[in-house]
XYZ file of C-alpha atoms in Angstrom:
301
model
C 2.476 -222.921 267.552
C -0.942 -221.324 267.809
C -0.522 -219.274 264.634
C -2.726 -218.386 261.702
C -1.561 -218.010 258.125
C -2.925 -215.634 255.480
C -3.026 -216.990 251.940
C -4.111 -215.346 248.710
C -6.840 -216.575 246.386
C -4.212 -216.776 243.630
C -2.159 -219.242 245.683
C -5.231 -221.338 246.409
C -5.916 -221.508 242.667
C -2.302 -222.533 242.004
C -2.550 -225.310 244.556
C -5.850 -226.525 243.091
C -4.100 -227.001 239.759
C -1.314 -228.948 241.467
C -3.926 -231.254 242.974
C -4.837 -232.272 239.431
C -1.312 -233.695 239.045
C -2.066 -236.296 241.764
C 0.937 -235.186 243.814
C -1.063 -234.900 247.026
C -2.558 -237.731 249.068
C -6.169 -237.141 250.068
C -6.620 -236.089 253.670
C -3.241 -234.374 253.936
C -3.666 -231.418 251.586
C -2.837 -228.912 254.331
C 0.517 -230.621 254.915
C 1.455 -229.908 251.301
C -0.116 -226.520 250.713
C 2.530 -224.194 252.183
C 5.336 -226.428 250.957
C 4.111 -226.446 247.373
C 3.621 -222.677 247.323
C 7.383 -222.362 247.946
C 6.797 -219.144 249.895
C 7.328 -218.104 253.495
C 3.768 -217.576 254.800
C 2.614 -214.399 256.514
C 1.810 -215.754 259.958
C 0.066 -214.238 262.947
C 0.733 -215.795 266.311
C -2.382 -216.701 268.263
C -3.219 -216.154 271.921
C -3.737 -219.823 272.721
C -1.142 -221.973 274.430
C 1.689 -223.164 272.217
C 2.017 -226.849 271.417
C 5.429 -228.169 270.475
C 3.802 -231.450 269.390
C 1.138 -229.891 267.160
C 1.865 -232.172 264.176
C 1.041 -235.873 264.245
C 3.550 -238.445 263.000
C 1.500 -238.947 259.811
C 1.409 -235.196 259.169
C 5.182 -235.003 259.570
C 5.627 -237.845 257.080
C 3.535 -236.012 254.493
C 5.250 -232.707 255.216
C 8.564 -234.436 254.521
C 7.175 -235.922 251.294
C 6.045 -232.478 250.213
C 9.471 -230.976 250.918
C 11.250 -233.735 249.000
C 8.889 -233.356 246.021
C 9.431 -229.597 245.967
C 13.204 -229.980 246.367
C 13.597 -232.364 243.429
C 11.237 -230.353 241.226
C 13.223 -227.170 241.837
C 16.460 -229.077 241.319
C 15.297 -230.269 237.895
C 13.720 -226.897 237.011
C 10.510 -228.458 235.728
C 8.504 -225.247 236.377
C 5.778 -227.045 238.326
C 6.288 -224.877 241.407
C 6.667 -221.070 241.554
C 10.162 -219.721 242.177
C 9.516 -215.968 242.332
C 9.422 -214.390 245.787
C 6.163 -212.693 246.673
C 6.174 -209.197 248.174
C 6.338 -208.156 250.899
C 8.999 -210.787 251.485
C 9.570 -212.484 254.827
C 11.993 -209.802 256.009
C 9.233 -207.204 255.753
C 6.636 -209.199 257.681
C 6.269 -207.091 260.819
C 2.670 -207.790 261.919
C 3.168 -210.478 264.576
C -0.070 -211.032 266.462
C -3.568 -209.649 266.991
C -4.344 -207.574 270.049
C -6.443 -209.419 272.586
C -9.561 -207.391 271.732
C -8.923 -207.731 267.959
C -8.821 -203.932 267.568
C -5.222 -203.889 266.366
C -2.121 -205.843 265.360
C 1.208 -205.748 267.182
C 4.079 -204.655 264.938
C 7.807 -205.180 265.318
C 10.695 -205.818 262.960
C 12.375 -208.039 265.561
C 12.253 -211.712 264.600
C 11.609 -214.307 267.286
C 13.524 -217.013 265.420
C 16.958 -217.261 263.794
C 17.377 -216.162 260.179
C 16.319 -219.057 257.934
C 19.333 -218.347 255.737
C 21.502 -219.828 258.483
C 20.135 -223.289 257.665
C 20.320 -225.420 254.543
C 17.852 -228.119 253.524
C 18.830 -231.760 253.211
C 16.105 -234.043 251.762
C 17.514 -237.048 253.615
C 16.761 -235.468 257.014
C 13.316 -236.106 258.489
C 11.121 -233.370 259.959
C 11.829 -234.663 263.488
C 15.591 -234.544 262.933
C 15.316 -231.082 261.395
C 13.400 -229.884 264.460
C 16.131 -231.230 266.738
C 18.833 -229.449 264.730
C 16.977 -226.146 265.007
C 16.232 -226.667 268.705
C 19.916 -227.278 269.414
C 20.655 -223.925 267.784
C 17.758 -221.961 269.266
C 16.211 -222.062 272.741
C 12.478 -222.295 272.072
C 11.554 -221.967 275.752
C 12.009 -218.175 275.720
C 9.625 -217.842 272.796
C 7.068 -220.150 274.418
C 7.266 -218.288 277.759
C 7.357 -214.751 276.318
C 5.589 -214.705 272.911
C 4.647 -211.638 270.878
C 1.050 -211.900 272.074
C 2.079 -211.098 275.655
C 2.681 -207.473 274.599
C -0.981 -206.979 273.648
C -2.917 -209.401 275.860
C -4.103 -206.778 278.364
C -2.117 -208.409 281.182
C 0.537 -206.215 282.822
C 2.220 -209.298 284.296
C 3.079 -210.975 280.999
C 5.628 -209.729 278.481
C 7.076 -210.269 275.039
C 10.855 -210.468 275.293
C 13.072 -209.946 272.268
C 15.927 -212.386 271.565
C 18.703 -209.775 271.352
C 19.620 -206.219 272.334
C 17.756 -203.369 270.667
C 19.518 -202.013 267.583
C 19.090 -198.646 265.860
C 16.024 -198.945 263.626
C 14.255 -201.580 265.735
C 10.668 -200.698 266.538
C 7.428 -201.712 268.189
C 4.040 -200.399 267.153
C 0.405 -200.978 266.320
C -1.740 -201.349 263.221
C -5.164 -199.968 264.195
C -6.711 -201.756 261.159
C -8.366 -198.603 259.822
C -7.632 -194.864 259.657
C -8.212 -193.227 263.035
C -10.771 -190.368 262.875
C -9.828 -188.909 266.281
C -6.748 -188.271 268.400
C -5.494 -191.231 270.415
C -3.757 -191.832 273.732
C -1.013 -194.470 273.840
C 0.417 -196.486 276.704
C 3.678 -198.453 276.626
C 4.737 -200.573 279.607
C 8.255 -202.009 279.478
C 11.048 -203.348 281.641
C 13.482 -200.817 280.177
C 15.652 -198.135 281.775
C 14.667 -194.506 281.222
C 17.363 -194.272 278.546
C 14.928 -196.080 276.241
C 12.536 -193.123 276.243
C 15.297 -190.753 275.096
C 15.997 -192.847 271.979
C 12.434 -192.964 270.661
C 11.086 -191.557 267.419
C 7.271 -191.561 267.219
C 6.142 -192.271 263.665
C 2.800 -192.693 261.897
C 1.815 -194.056 258.499
C -1.230 -194.432 256.295
C 0.002 -197.559 254.516
C 2.675 -199.126 256.743
C 5.340 -198.386 254.114
C 5.975 -194.642 254.185
C 6.450 -193.262 257.699
C 6.375 -189.714 259.083
C 7.935 -188.674 262.370
C 5.508 -186.667 264.516
C 5.744 -184.550 267.626
C 3.471 -185.861 270.343
C 0.832 -183.506 271.750
C 2.939 -183.345 274.916
C 6.352 -184.858 275.705
C 6.288 -188.609 276.297
C 5.666 -188.936 280.033
C 7.401 -191.905 281.672
C 7.472 -192.982 285.303
C 8.060 -196.057 287.430
C 4.991 -198.288 287.249
C 3.321 -199.180 290.546
C 2.148 -202.785 290.347
C 0.055 -202.273 293.517
C 0.801 -205.844 294.480
C 3.960 -206.280 296.530
C 3.306 -210.017 296.820
C 3.723 -210.567 293.098
C 7.170 -211.206 291.663
C 6.953 -208.360 289.148
C 10.124 -206.461 288.150
C 10.443 -202.677 288.117
C 8.621 -201.412 285.051
C 8.584 -198.163 283.088
C 5.181 -196.838 282.040
C 5.139 -194.259 279.231
C 2.105 -192.383 277.962
C 1.699 -189.968 275.077
C -0.931 -188.584 272.716
C -0.933 -188.059 268.961
C -3.195 -185.253 267.773
C -2.924 -186.179 264.083
C -5.801 -188.176 262.600
C -6.460 -190.322 259.538
C -3.384 -192.479 260.037
C -3.599 -196.232 260.554
C -0.144 -197.275 261.792
C 1.954 -196.037 264.731
C 5.413 -197.164 265.762
C 8.162 -196.255 268.225
C 11.550 -196.559 266.545
C 14.786 -196.651 268.516
C 17.336 -194.268 267.045
C 20.455 -195.904 268.467
C 21.836 -199.223 269.677
C 21.040 -200.113 273.289
C 22.537 -202.620 275.709
C 19.215 -204.278 276.558
C 16.512 -206.097 274.646
C 12.793 -205.510 274.272
C 10.706 -206.492 277.301
C 7.242 -205.203 276.468
C 4.402 -205.776 278.929
C 1.834 -203.623 277.156
C 1.410 -201.400 274.137
C -2.119 -200.113 273.661
C -4.230 -197.155 272.583
C -7.427 -195.578 273.820
C -9.786 -192.657 273.285
C -12.684 -191.286 275.255
C -15.997 -191.688 273.456
C -19.430 -190.328 274.368
C -22.227 -192.086 272.519
C -26.011 -192.145 272.559
C -28.135 -195.250 273.145
C -27.656 -196.198 269.496
C -23.880 -196.028 269.760
C -23.531 -192.769 267.810
C -20.788 -190.319 268.824
C -22.263 -187.327 270.640
C -19.578 -184.889 271.653
C -15.951 -184.012 271.035
C -14.079 -182.249 273.845
C -10.540 -180.976 274.373
C -8.282 -182.042 277.234
C -6.076 -179.697 279.260
C -3.424 -179.729 276.513
C -5.892 -178.648 273.843
C -5.963 -182.073 272.210
C -9.382 -183.175 271.005
C -10.817 -186.517 272.035
C -14.236 -188.100 272.005
C -15.634 -188.222 275.537
C -16.910 -191.563 276.910
C -20.246 -191.268 278.699
C -19.271 -194.001 281.177
C -16.404 -191.951 282.624
């Protein structure tokens, strides 16, 4: 699926101890690792093409063996595998993919896949059969055609599309990876009606847990986006821009305050700042724009 998974050193140490029990066949450790941790991994979707046949037949066999081993161990409560849920749990995993330039992470609480609690595990069902059951329930083509990464790939002709209508509390946003020392400009390009702009609450956070609503330096300015290419089959888009004068925050999100009758169709969410630097890359000058908001001026502009 073109995804990467973050794992803790503690979990690696736990798995190393399990290897001493000779439960894992050499050469297939990765097929057992996530299974034996008995945790939903924190995954980031990649920007490469998705591959629905990413696992070989042998890997699927060993994945099934790992699931069966875990299932029976939990059933008999032999305490070999952990049963406590790590925090943040899967329902709080909102970082979905890295921005194309690796300067940020795309955030949303909207899941691409059905709730795992809708499905039960049966050890007699193979991985292939389990995949077919899930595919019958969920159309994977929409995810493959419009993944999270399309919202932050720098291409205004590709989009992430959510699986359902926007609900009150749903959000999109960015993790800038470090506290921002200067004011930032934001751009959001969507296939949404103007009603979307009127529902938005702009929020910032230092830790991604506690959020503060902020007033933008000027009202969020939205207008119809000119694709400048009438030959392309591009739908009517809404481009919104705004600035946040606050600094020292790391996370920004746009939360919808009420239910809407359309889903997310996000072509771009990005941030920028003007920076003037010397030949050594050091910041030289800070200037104010016409609204009195301070930015760092880029010497190339």
